């Protein structure tokens, strides 16, 4: 699903150049449930931005679903994002003056789906996430967990191939965090590739594969079977 | 553009920020309101003045004698002279381009006392000696009776035609003035007509405060010999009155032994010239109106642009999210431009309507106000033409586009990641 080879990315700030990703190699298969970890400055946000086509890279190749993602103009990038990627953010990023249903339906608006049809689909997704009764509430009237579920519904509605979640539980208490992770797990069980960026070990431990970044390259990859080991190690650390 | 969702989007964005939208809109509203009110008032002034003078023969010129300013043929400078009755026929013969030529004489309101008496009532009025043709140059409505006619002139009848103010001061409102007698400077005249001037141009006093006698009667009664104080001339169709004016001056000077180069001896007013000057004045007013109006409008539009910029700044995150989940730059630009156009157009339209409404209100008030002849204000039918209204609307839409352009380009410069990072 995702094939990244020799990926380089630096940020130029005035006269200084900050080399963030230094020849990163990464392969993620379809249907994987992956978490990307790393201390701040390790390049995980940069990687996520590149994965989400929110940012360009300097060198290397990035294939998403067999398609080379390189030097897209803004319009093409937007369309690709819309069709192939579902975003979930730490701070939910719902549009404050739209109710839950309209927020969920937004990606379909950009696909020019008729209002009636996309609201209907949005209601179906909200129903699946148990928020049907809240469809006409504004984000400000929802709890954190509910907001994140609305955001998940919005990420799912365009039926993307991968879900990118940037600290999806960062703003939630632990109970709600686990609920959200349960939902992401279910989504993954239905065959979607889910990639989350987190710095919380217990959240990462709920995924099937952990990629640890350090200084712009992958330090280690921990597969499913080794997760128990990882957990123990984390405890002792 | 005609996608209901997009309108919904705009409505939401504006409605959620009511105060800000209103404040923004007010600038544009005020701009267009002022433009309309000023343009309408300018037009009203023009209409008022035009109506006041419209019926006056535009191709007319007037002449009166002044002291000479140059010595000529043995006469010294500063000589008092006057035109005479013979000049009329003389000019007619010499200048075929003349259509009407009428003399006019005056006996002023000499002294402080009243010059007109009727029974116990009296008053001080202008007394003029007129020819029948005069009403062809300065039209008047005959309210009662008739104007001076040829028989009056031929027989030097002691009759008079009075203006409205004269009637008011000397008669009871219900009284019929016709057939009654007025004692004017010691001589009795029978009233044969009551007139109201149709124009706002007054020669030697307002028509409503004047009494007209037959020209010949005046000459004889007041011992004026064959003097002519004042000459009114109109040119035939197709002939510029300036041409006639020049010729009249030339012949009169020749006949009365005045130096051809004497610019002062025979004074004149050329109505055509005055009209042209007036048109120039109104053009000036119009241009000024548009400059000031568009300036005000520009201030409003810049306000819109400014506030849209602030809105963009505030909505950075929202725009970032929208772009992350698939909004193309075009969608964002379209959205912001349309928001700006809608805001300016709606605000402008309200300003336009209220401006027109105000003008209409003023118009009603003016029209319902009791008007008497001569009391008419120099202001009538303030209005804006369809062209002005339509061009104002077009300016608004274009202005809205301009106002939206800078914020929109700023908005697409926002990178989704930057927007999302901003907390």
XYZ file of C-alpha atoms in Angstrom:
660
model
C 0.000 0.000 0.000
C 2.746 2.424 0.993
C 6.219 2.106 -0.411
C 8.817 4.668 0.606
C 12.412 4.542 -0.475
C 15.315 6.754 0.456
C 13.117 9.605 1.588
C 14.829 12.871 2.386
C 13.290 16.041 3.712
C 14.844 19.168 5.097
C 13.320 22.394 6.264
C 15.053 25.588 5.353
C 14.710 28.348 7.879
C 16.617 31.395 6.857
C 20.229 30.359 6.501
C 19.842 27.184 8.480
C 18.764 23.934 6.940
C 17.266 21.296 9.166
C 17.631 17.797 7.764
C 14.689 15.935 9.257
C 14.264 12.737 7.242
C 17.505 11.143 6.194
C 16.939 8.388 3.689
C 13.947 6.766 5.313
C 12.768 3.390 3.991
C 9.257 2.221 4.810
C 6.807 -0.332 3.512
C 3.273 -0.723 4.768
C 0.992 -3.415 3.396
C -2.727 -3.101 2.862
C -4.761 -3.805 5.986
C -1.968 -3.094 8.421
C -2.511 -1.289 11.702
C 0.663 0.634 12.327
C 1.772 3.154 14.870
C 4.693 5.483 14.362
C 6.531 6.471 17.481
C 9.502 8.577 18.267
C 10.612 11.388 20.457
C 9.967 14.911 19.335
C 12.336 15.899 16.583
C 12.537 12.350 15.311
C 10.637 13.295 12.194
C 7.360 11.527 12.850
C 5.158 14.522 12.136
C 7.112 15.249 8.984
C 6.660 11.669 7.864
C 2.956 11.849 8.564
C 2.640 15.066 6.575
C 4.408 13.469 3.637
C 2.300 10.350 3.923
C -0.791 12.540 3.951
C 0.399 14.528 0.942
C 0.244 17.638 3.080
C 3.902 18.265 2.450
C 6.380 17.546 -0.305
C 9.677 15.723 0.061
C 13.109 16.498 -1.383
C 14.493 13.162 -2.492
C 13.405 9.563 -2.827
C 10.134 7.992 -3.867
C 6.740 7.579 -2.279
C 4.194 5.214 -3.775
C 0.674 5.301 -2.391
C -1.522 2.443 -3.603
C 0.822 1.904 -6.514
C 0.782 5.564 -7.505
C 3.883 7.734 -7.359
C 3.213 10.737 -5.214
C 5.627 13.411 -6.299
C 5.418 17.079 -7.147
C 1.642 17.152 -7.295
C 0.096 20.552 -7.675
C -2.265 21.721 -4.983
C -5.405 20.753 -6.844
C -4.246 17.210 -7.576
C -2.921 16.811 -4.055
C -6.246 17.917 -2.643
C -8.112 15.468 -4.825
C -5.799 12.608 -3.934
C -6.109 13.404 -0.255
C -9.843 13.523 -0.601
C -10.127 10.140 -2.312
C -7.345 8.088 -0.741
C -6.665 9.397 2.740
C -8.808 9.904 5.805
C -7.384 12.279 8.390
C -7.889 12.195 12.131
C -6.323 14.962 14.185
C -5.384 15.369 17.799
C -7.507 18.473 18.184
C -10.360 16.992 16.099
C -10.403 19.985 13.747
C -14.119 20.020 13.209
C -15.588 23.104 11.591
C -17.149 24.938 14.494
C -20.194 26.324 12.754
C -21.235 23.107 11.079
C -23.159 20.446 12.920
C -21.873 16.889 13.260
C -23.621 15.649 10.149
C -22.366 18.534 7.976
C -18.855 18.028 9.266
C -18.946 14.377 8.352
C -20.399 15.143 4.941
C -17.743 17.750 4.064
C -15.358 15.475 2.102
C -18.269 14.439 -0.096
C -19.059 18.108 -0.707
C -15.654 18.434 -2.332
C -16.508 15.406 -4.453
C -19.634 17.271 -5.578
C -22.040 14.755 -4.124
C -25.515 16.217 -3.822
C -26.475 17.620 -0.466
C -29.271 15.183 0.210
C -27.213 12.180 -0.701
C -24.121 13.149 1.260
C -26.102 14.050 4.365
C -27.783 10.676 4.148
C -24.423 8.922 3.913
C -23.104 11.056 6.770
C -26.016 9.950 8.926
C -25.225 6.300 8.170
C -21.640 6.772 9.296
C -22.667 8.642 12.427
C -25.096 5.813 13.159
C -22.284 3.284 12.878
C -20.305 5.273 15.420
C -23.315 5.567 17.695
C -23.805 9.293 17.203
C -27.016 9.375 15.256
C -28.800 11.316 17.990
C -26.065 13.926 17.941
C -26.129 14.487 14.204
C -27.569 17.978 14.481
C -25.391 19.173 17.328
C -22.568 21.606 16.856
C -19.057 20.453 17.823
C -19.167 22.744 20.852
C -22.056 20.694 22.210
C -20.166 17.407 22.010
C -17.710 15.808 24.393
C -14.117 15.121 23.354
C -14.786 11.490 22.613
C -17.845 12.344 20.592
C -15.905 14.941 18.626
C -13.217 12.445 17.791
C -15.839 9.945 16.689
C -17.339 12.597 14.428
C -13.860 13.212 13.050
C -13.420 9.471 12.456
C -16.736 9.353 10.630
C -15.513 12.262 8.497
C -12.277 10.399 7.761
C -14.208 7.315 6.721
C -16.921 8.824 4.592
C -14.921 9.142 1.416
C -13.936 5.475 1.756
C -10.196 6.096 1.695
C -7.645 3.347 1.487
C -5.674 4.563 4.448
C -6.525 6.377 7.643
C -3.879 8.723 9.023
C -4.300 9.649 12.648
C -2.072 12.247 14.268
C -2.140 11.699 18.035
C -5.819 10.712 17.875
C -6.014 10.220 21.620
C -3.777 13.081 22.618
C -6.632 15.231 23.865
C -8.696 12.454 25.432
C -8.787 10.781 28.833
C -7.703 7.153 28.987
C -11.180 5.603 28.935
C -12.171 7.588 25.877
C -8.775 6.918 24.337
C -9.365 3.204 24.536
C -12.838 3.623 23.044
C -11.371 5.521 20.130
C -8.667 2.900 19.684
C -11.344 0.208 19.709
C -13.082 2.000 16.864
C -9.846 2.311 14.896
C -9.245 -1.371 15.470
C -12.680 -2.214 14.118
C -12.006 -0.094 11.081
C -8.760 -1.944 10.590
C -10.571 -5.256 10.987
C -12.765 -4.231 8.083
C -9.648 -4.129 5.943
C -8.508 -0.505 6.031
C -4.918 0.440 6.538
C -4.636 2.551 9.678
C -1.542 4.542 10.580
C -1.375 6.475 13.808
C 1.294 8.713 15.182
C 1.557 8.663 18.949
C 3.999 8.970 21.746
C 1.935 6.982 24.209
C 3.253 3.446 24.562
C -0.011 1.877 25.661
C -1.770 3.339 22.666
C 0.978 2.160 20.349
C 0.795 -1.248 21.961
C -2.777 -1.603 20.734
C -1.637 -1.537 17.129
C -0.228 -4.477 15.249
C 3.090 -2.963 14.300
C 5.174 -0.218 15.815
C 7.667 1.797 13.840
C 10.106 3.705 15.985
C 11.818 6.652 14.410
C 14.996 8.209 15.569
C 16.878 11.039 13.936
C 15.113 10.773 10.641
C 15.464 7.056 10.073
C 13.658 3.994 11.331
C 15.321 2.723 14.442
C 13.309 -0.432 14.839
C 10.110 -2.124 13.714
C 8.239 -4.190 16.247
C 5.797 -6.686 14.761
C 2.649 -8.040 16.307
C 4.098 -11.106 17.961
C 6.748 -9.124 19.677
C 4.393 -6.604 21.152
C 4.212 -8.289 24.531
C 7.941 -8.063 24.688
C 7.808 -4.408 23.791
C 5.300 -3.728 26.527
C 7.481 -5.368 29.108
C 10.440 -3.464 27.920
C 8.559 -0.225 28.157
C 7.576 -1.011 31.720
C 11.113 -1.644 32.742
C 12.421 1.443 31.054
C -21.623 29.495 -8.610
C -25.274 28.572 -8.407
C -24.629 25.602 -6.215
C -26.944 25.779 -3.233
C -24.317 24.227 -0.994
C -21.891 26.955 -1.726
C -24.474 29.569 -0.808
C -25.175 27.631 2.313
C -21.509 27.657 3.083
C -21.359 31.414 2.654
C -24.476 32.009 4.656
C -23.064 29.931 7.481
C -19.724 31.697 7.446
C -21.371 35.112 7.506
C -24.209 34.296 9.868
C -21.907 32.783 12.465
C -20.049 36.070 12.652
C -22.956 38.460 12.654
C -21.359 41.485 14.258
C -18.291 41.283 12.108
C -20.305 40.795 8.934
C -22.540 43.711 9.828
C -19.666 46.047 10.581
C -17.984 45.056 7.368
C -21.114 45.517 5.383
C -21.776 48.918 6.883
C -18.792 50.496 5.158
C -20.030 49.453 1.770
C -23.592 50.283 2.659
C -22.607 53.793 3.626
C -20.486 54.272 0.538
C -23.204 53.391 -1.900
C -25.835 55.178 0.167
C -23.841 58.392 -0.002
C -23.162 57.937 -3.692
C -26.846 57.513 -4.454
C -27.995 60.353 -2.209
C -25.388 62.704 -3.626
C -26.015 61.731 -7.226
C -29.742 62.052 -6.641
C -29.412 65.433 -4.968
C -27.196 66.700 -7.753
C -29.810 65.566 -10.201
C -32.522 67.164 -8.102
C -30.717 70.469 -8.150
C -30.278 70.161 -11.883
C -33.923 69.250 -12.376
C -35.047 72.095 -10.172
C -32.980 74.668 -11.984
C -33.802 73.231 -15.386
C -37.509 73.286 -14.638
C -37.139 76.851 -13.456
C -35.643 77.983 -16.703
C -36.627 75.293 -19.167
C -39.530 77.194 -20.658
C -37.573 80.339 -21.085
C -36.602 80.762 -24.689
C -33.088 79.414 -24.785
C -32.223 81.275 -27.942
C -32.768 84.699 -26.461
C -30.587 87.646 -25.611
C -31.263 90.874 -23.745
C -29.826 94.326 -24.140
C -29.811 97.481 -22.076
C -27.969 100.773 -22.326
C -25.153 101.867 -20.037
C -22.907 104.929 -20.105
C -20.448 104.973 -22.947
C -16.848 104.227 -22.093
C -15.104 105.690 -25.104
C -15.257 109.086 -26.800
C -16.567 108.850 -30.358
C -17.625 111.236 -33.109
C -17.266 114.254 -30.898
C -19.093 112.761 -27.962
C -17.127 112.441 -24.782
C -16.964 109.257 -22.804
C -19.481 108.673 -20.007
C -22.399 109.845 -22.136
C -25.854 108.683 -21.099
C -27.833 107.408 -24.020
C -30.853 105.194 -24.598
C -32.302 102.987 -27.222
C -35.558 104.125 -28.823
C -38.678 102.706 -30.469
C -37.274 103.265 -33.926
C -34.498 100.819 -33.192
C -37.017 97.986 -33.215
C -37.959 98.380 -36.866
C -34.385 99.278 -37.759
C -33.080 96.003 -36.284
C -35.870 94.014 -37.887
C -34.911 95.392 -41.279
C -31.185 94.894 -40.830
C -31.151 91.515 -39.159
C -33.421 88.917 -40.760
C -32.363 86.258 -38.243
C -34.426 87.922 -35.512
C -37.585 86.031 -34.664
C -39.100 88.142 -31.890
C -38.006 91.522 -30.735
C -39.762 93.199 -27.855
C -38.963 96.272 -25.808
C -39.562 96.484 -22.091
C -39.647 99.608 -19.952
C -39.727 100.052 -16.220
C -40.874 102.527 -13.675
C -39.168 101.438 -10.548
C -40.458 101.519 -7.012
C -39.268 105.033 -6.576
C -38.933 106.341 -3.115
C -40.120 104.526 -0.060
C -43.802 104.937 -0.474
C -46.318 102.744 -2.198
C -46.766 103.319 -5.878
C -49.964 101.325 -6.291
C -53.225 102.040 -4.521
C -56.604 100.361 -4.555
C -59.167 101.731 -2.154
C -57.708 101.380 1.323
C -55.090 98.934 0.242
C -51.773 99.827 -1.255
C -48.436 98.312 -2.122
C -45.103 98.845 -3.755
C -44.618 96.900 -6.979
C -42.536 96.851 -10.108
C -44.288 98.390 -13.069
C -43.208 97.252 -16.503
C -44.215 98.239 -19.981
C -44.574 95.192 -22.185
C -45.334 94.034 -25.686
C -47.654 91.130 -26.527
C -44.733 89.114 -27.909
C -42.876 89.158 -24.622
C -44.659 86.033 -23.373
C -43.169 84.154 -26.316
C -39.752 84.711 -24.799
C -40.602 84.409 -21.122
C -43.783 82.306 -21.008
C -46.385 82.990 -18.375
C -49.589 81.208 -17.468
C -52.642 83.405 -17.678
C -54.684 82.539 -14.592
C -57.484 84.960 -15.283
C -58.351 87.287 -18.134
C -55.684 87.863 -20.755
C -52.189 89.150 -21.508
C -51.552 92.503 -23.189
C -52.663 92.433 -26.833
C -52.065 94.444 -29.994
C -55.104 96.649 -29.480
C -53.796 97.710 -26.088
C -50.574 98.746 -27.795
C -52.273 100.509 -30.684
C -54.816 102.419 -28.582
C -52.512 102.954 -25.627
C -55.228 101.569 -23.373
C -54.969 102.105 -19.655
C -55.082 98.434 -18.739
C -52.759 96.283 -16.692
C -51.872 92.659 -16.038
C -50.924 91.780 -12.502
C -48.904 89.069 -10.785
C -50.125 86.877 -7.949
C -48.534 88.771 -5.084
C -50.112 91.955 -6.391
C -53.473 90.243 -6.358
C -52.925 88.950 -2.815
C -52.043 92.335 -1.398
C -54.637 94.424 -3.122
C -57.643 92.102 -3.379
C -59.614 89.767 -1.126
C -58.882 86.179 -2.006
C -62.375 85.575 -3.348
C -62.561 88.805 -5.266
C -62.429 88.854 -9.047
C -59.691 91.309 -10.030
C -60.806 91.585 -13.628
C -62.440 94.910 -14.423
C -61.233 96.469 -11.175
C -59.107 99.617 -11.183
C -55.655 100.179 -9.700
C -54.094 103.604 -9.217
C -50.512 103.289 -10.327
C -48.346 106.365 -9.709
C -51.379 108.493 -9.831
C -53.077 107.055 -12.907
C -55.947 104.541 -12.945
C -55.644 101.320 -14.901
C -58.167 98.556 -15.359
C -56.997 95.020 -14.489
C -57.452 92.721 -17.474
C -55.365 89.738 -16.482
C -53.702 87.783 -13.702
C -50.556 85.851 -14.628
C -48.083 83.419 -13.123
C -44.543 83.160 -14.429
C -43.537 79.765 -15.697
C -39.842 80.306 -15.205
C -37.555 81.348 -12.428
C -35.888 83.991 -14.531
C -36.895 87.453 -13.451
C -36.111 90.670 -15.208
C -36.211 93.732 -13.003
C -38.162 92.092 -10.209
C -40.213 88.962 -9.840
C -43.163 88.598 -12.118
C -45.499 87.863 -9.205
C -44.710 91.256 -7.715
C -45.022 93.085 -10.993
C -47.652 94.926 -12.931
C -47.428 95.042 -16.713
C -48.831 97.909 -18.726
C -48.975 98.130 -22.511
C -45.613 99.444 -23.645
C -47.062 102.394 -25.519
C -49.276 103.349 -22.594
C -46.254 103.468 -20.359
C -44.294 105.659 -22.772
C -47.088 108.173 -22.931
C -48.252 108.166 -19.327
C -44.864 108.462 -17.759
C -43.460 110.798 -20.329
C -40.729 108.530 -21.601
C -40.798 109.814 -25.134
C -39.666 106.937 -27.285
C -37.059 105.529 -24.905
C -36.522 101.803 -24.699
C -34.940 100.567 -21.466
C -34.597 97.000 -22.318
C -34.654 94.871 -25.428
C -35.424 91.171 -25.647
C -34.610 89.322 -28.835
C -34.884 85.718 -29.928
C -33.065 84.208 -32.876
C -34.807 82.205 -35.580
C -34.472 78.470 -35.439
C -31.042 77.210 -36.400
C -29.338 80.535 -35.821
C -27.081 80.777 -32.787
C -28.251 83.652 -30.678
C -24.645 84.817 -30.292
C -24.625 85.720 -33.978
C -27.726 87.829 -33.568
C -26.352 89.326 -30.367
C -23.214 90.511 -32.147
C -25.186 91.973 -35.044
C -27.591 93.808 -32.773
C -24.684 95.378 -30.934
C -23.030 96.376 -34.163
C -26.103 98.090 -35.621
C -27.219 99.758 -32.418
C -23.759 101.208 -31.871
C -23.658 102.448 -35.421
C -27.077 104.058 -35.158
C -26.395 105.724 -31.804
C -22.888 106.959 -32.601
C -21.108 104.711 -30.147
C -17.565 103.510 -30.742
C -17.612 100.011 -32.244
C -14.925 99.075 -29.722
C -16.976 100.269 -26.750
C -17.690 97.100 -24.799
C -19.630 98.782 -22.025
C -22.224 101.013 -23.649
C -24.606 98.259 -24.704
C -24.777 95.535 -22.142
C -26.296 92.169 -22.888
C -27.082 88.764 -21.522
C -27.068 85.731 -23.731
C -29.296 83.025 -22.299
C -27.754 80.366 -24.503
C -24.372 81.088 -22.950
C -25.860 81.029 -19.482
C -27.448 77.678 -20.229
C -24.136 76.306 -21.364
C -22.415 77.573 -18.275
C -25.124 76.008 -16.175
C -24.697 72.649 -17.914
C -20.993 72.878 -17.230
C -21.733 73.534 -13.602
C -23.972 70.500 -13.368
C -21.431 68.356 -15.114
C -18.971 69.518 -12.495
C -21.359 68.626 -9.707
C -21.898 65.212 -11.233
C -18.191 64.520 -11.577
C -17.589 65.662 -8.027
C -20.407 63.437 -6.807
C -18.910 60.412 -8.467
C -15.418 61.140 -7.257
C -16.537 61.581 -3.670
C -19.024 58.725 -3.908
C -16.561 56.281 -5.379
C -13.983 57.419 -2.853
C -16.366 56.618 -0.018
C -17.204 53.344 -1.686
C -13.539 52.504 -2.044
C -13.053 53.130 1.658
C -15.871 50.686 2.309
C -14.408 48.118 -0.055
C -10.974 48.412 1.499
C -12.697 47.871 4.826
C -14.251 44.690 3.471
C -10.921 43.519 2.166
C -9.276 44.280 5.462
C -11.845 42.469 7.509
C -11.817 39.529 5.115
C -8.084 39.323 5.740
C -8.713 39.166 9.451
C -11.353 36.541 8.837
C -8.881 34.491 6.825
C -6.379 34.764 9.614
C -8.970 33.611 12.105
C -10.090 30.840 9.857
C -6.614 29.625 8.993
C -7.225 26.378 10.789
C -10.625 25.848 9.264
C -9.222 26.435 5.814
C -6.352 24.077 6.582
C -8.764 21.366 7.622
C -10.860 21.906 4.560
C -7.822 21.573 2.365
C -6.576 18.519 4.242
C -9.823 16.733 3.622
C -9.910 17.600 -0.023
C -10.874 21.206 -0.759
C -8.982 22.346 -3.863
C -7.465 25.840 -4.002
C -10.179 26.744 -6.451
C -12.881 25.822 -3.984
C -11.262 28.001 -1.341
C -10.721 30.965 -3.667
C -14.248 30.686 -4.999
C -15.600 30.523 -1.503
C -13.791 33.603 -0.251
C -14.376 35.660 -3.387
C -18.036 34.801 -3.379
C -18.283 35.596 0.317
C -16.785 39.005 -0.344
C -18.972 39.662 -3.367
C -22.093 38.589 -1.528
C -21.231 40.785 1.425
C -20.534 43.863 -0.682
C -23.420 43.301 -3.053
C -26.014 42.706 -0.375
C -24.765 45.626 1.695
C -24.539 47.755 -1.409
C -27.975 46.774 -2.555
C -29.434 47.747 0.792
C -27.554 51.044 0.597
C -28.846 51.537 -2.931
C -32.423 50.820 -1.919
C -32.284 53.050 1.118
C -30.642 55.837 -0.867
C -33.343 55.636 -3.504
C -35.934 55.407 -0.745
C -34.643 58.554 0.889
C -34.661 60.419 -2.420
C -38.211 59.246 -3.035
C -39.230 60.443 0.414
C -37.680 63.860 -0.194
C -39.408 63.987 -3.547
C -42.790 63.277 -1.919
C -42.221 65.946 0.684
C -41.285 68.498 -1.960
C -44.222 67.629 -4.152
C -46.718 67.710 -1.303
C -45.436 70.980 0.044
C -47.799 73.803 -0.906
C -46.083 75.682 -3.685
C -46.944 79.025 -5.077
C -45.491 80.498 -8.158
C -42.029 81.816 -7.513
C -41.805 79.871 -4.286
C -40.689 76.721 -6.015
C -37.424 75.512 -4.567
C -34.527 75.123 -6.910
C -34.720 71.422 -6.228
C -37.075 68.971 -7.882
C -37.411 65.250 -8.521
C -34.199 64.059 -6.969
C -33.601 60.790 -8.732
C -30.995 58.381 -9.899
C -31.269 57.020 -13.367
C -31.274 53.317 -14.052
C -27.839 53.707 -15.587
C -26.451 55.147 -12.383
C -28.069 52.419 -10.296
C -26.880 49.636 -12.580
C -23.370 51.008 -12.838
C -23.284 51.362 -9.059
C -24.231 47.702 -8.746
C -21.617 46.654 -11.273
C -19.011 48.718 -9.438
C -20.078 46.965 -6.266
C -19.644 43.496 -7.686
C -16.274 44.350 -9.170
C -15.302 46.020 -5.909
C -16.370 42.894 -4.070
C -14.165 40.794 -6.321
C -11.248 43.112 -5.682
C -11.932 43.054 -1.966
C -11.898 39.281 -2.041
C -8.788 38.908 -4.151
C -6.120 39.691 -1.575
C -7.699 37.617 1.194
C -8.267 34.733 -1.213
C -4.690 34.692 -2.414
C -3.604 34.886 1.213
C -5.841 31.940 1.996
C -4.368 29.655 -0.643
C -0.899 30.538 0.501
C -1.776 28.836 3.749
C -0.284 25.349 3.699
C -2.528 22.772 5.277
C 0.219 21.655 7.612
C 0.906 25.162 8.832
C -2.760 25.693 9.402
C -3.155 22.473 11.304
C -0.103 23.102 13.392
C -1.453 26.476 14.490
C -3.119 25.974 17.830
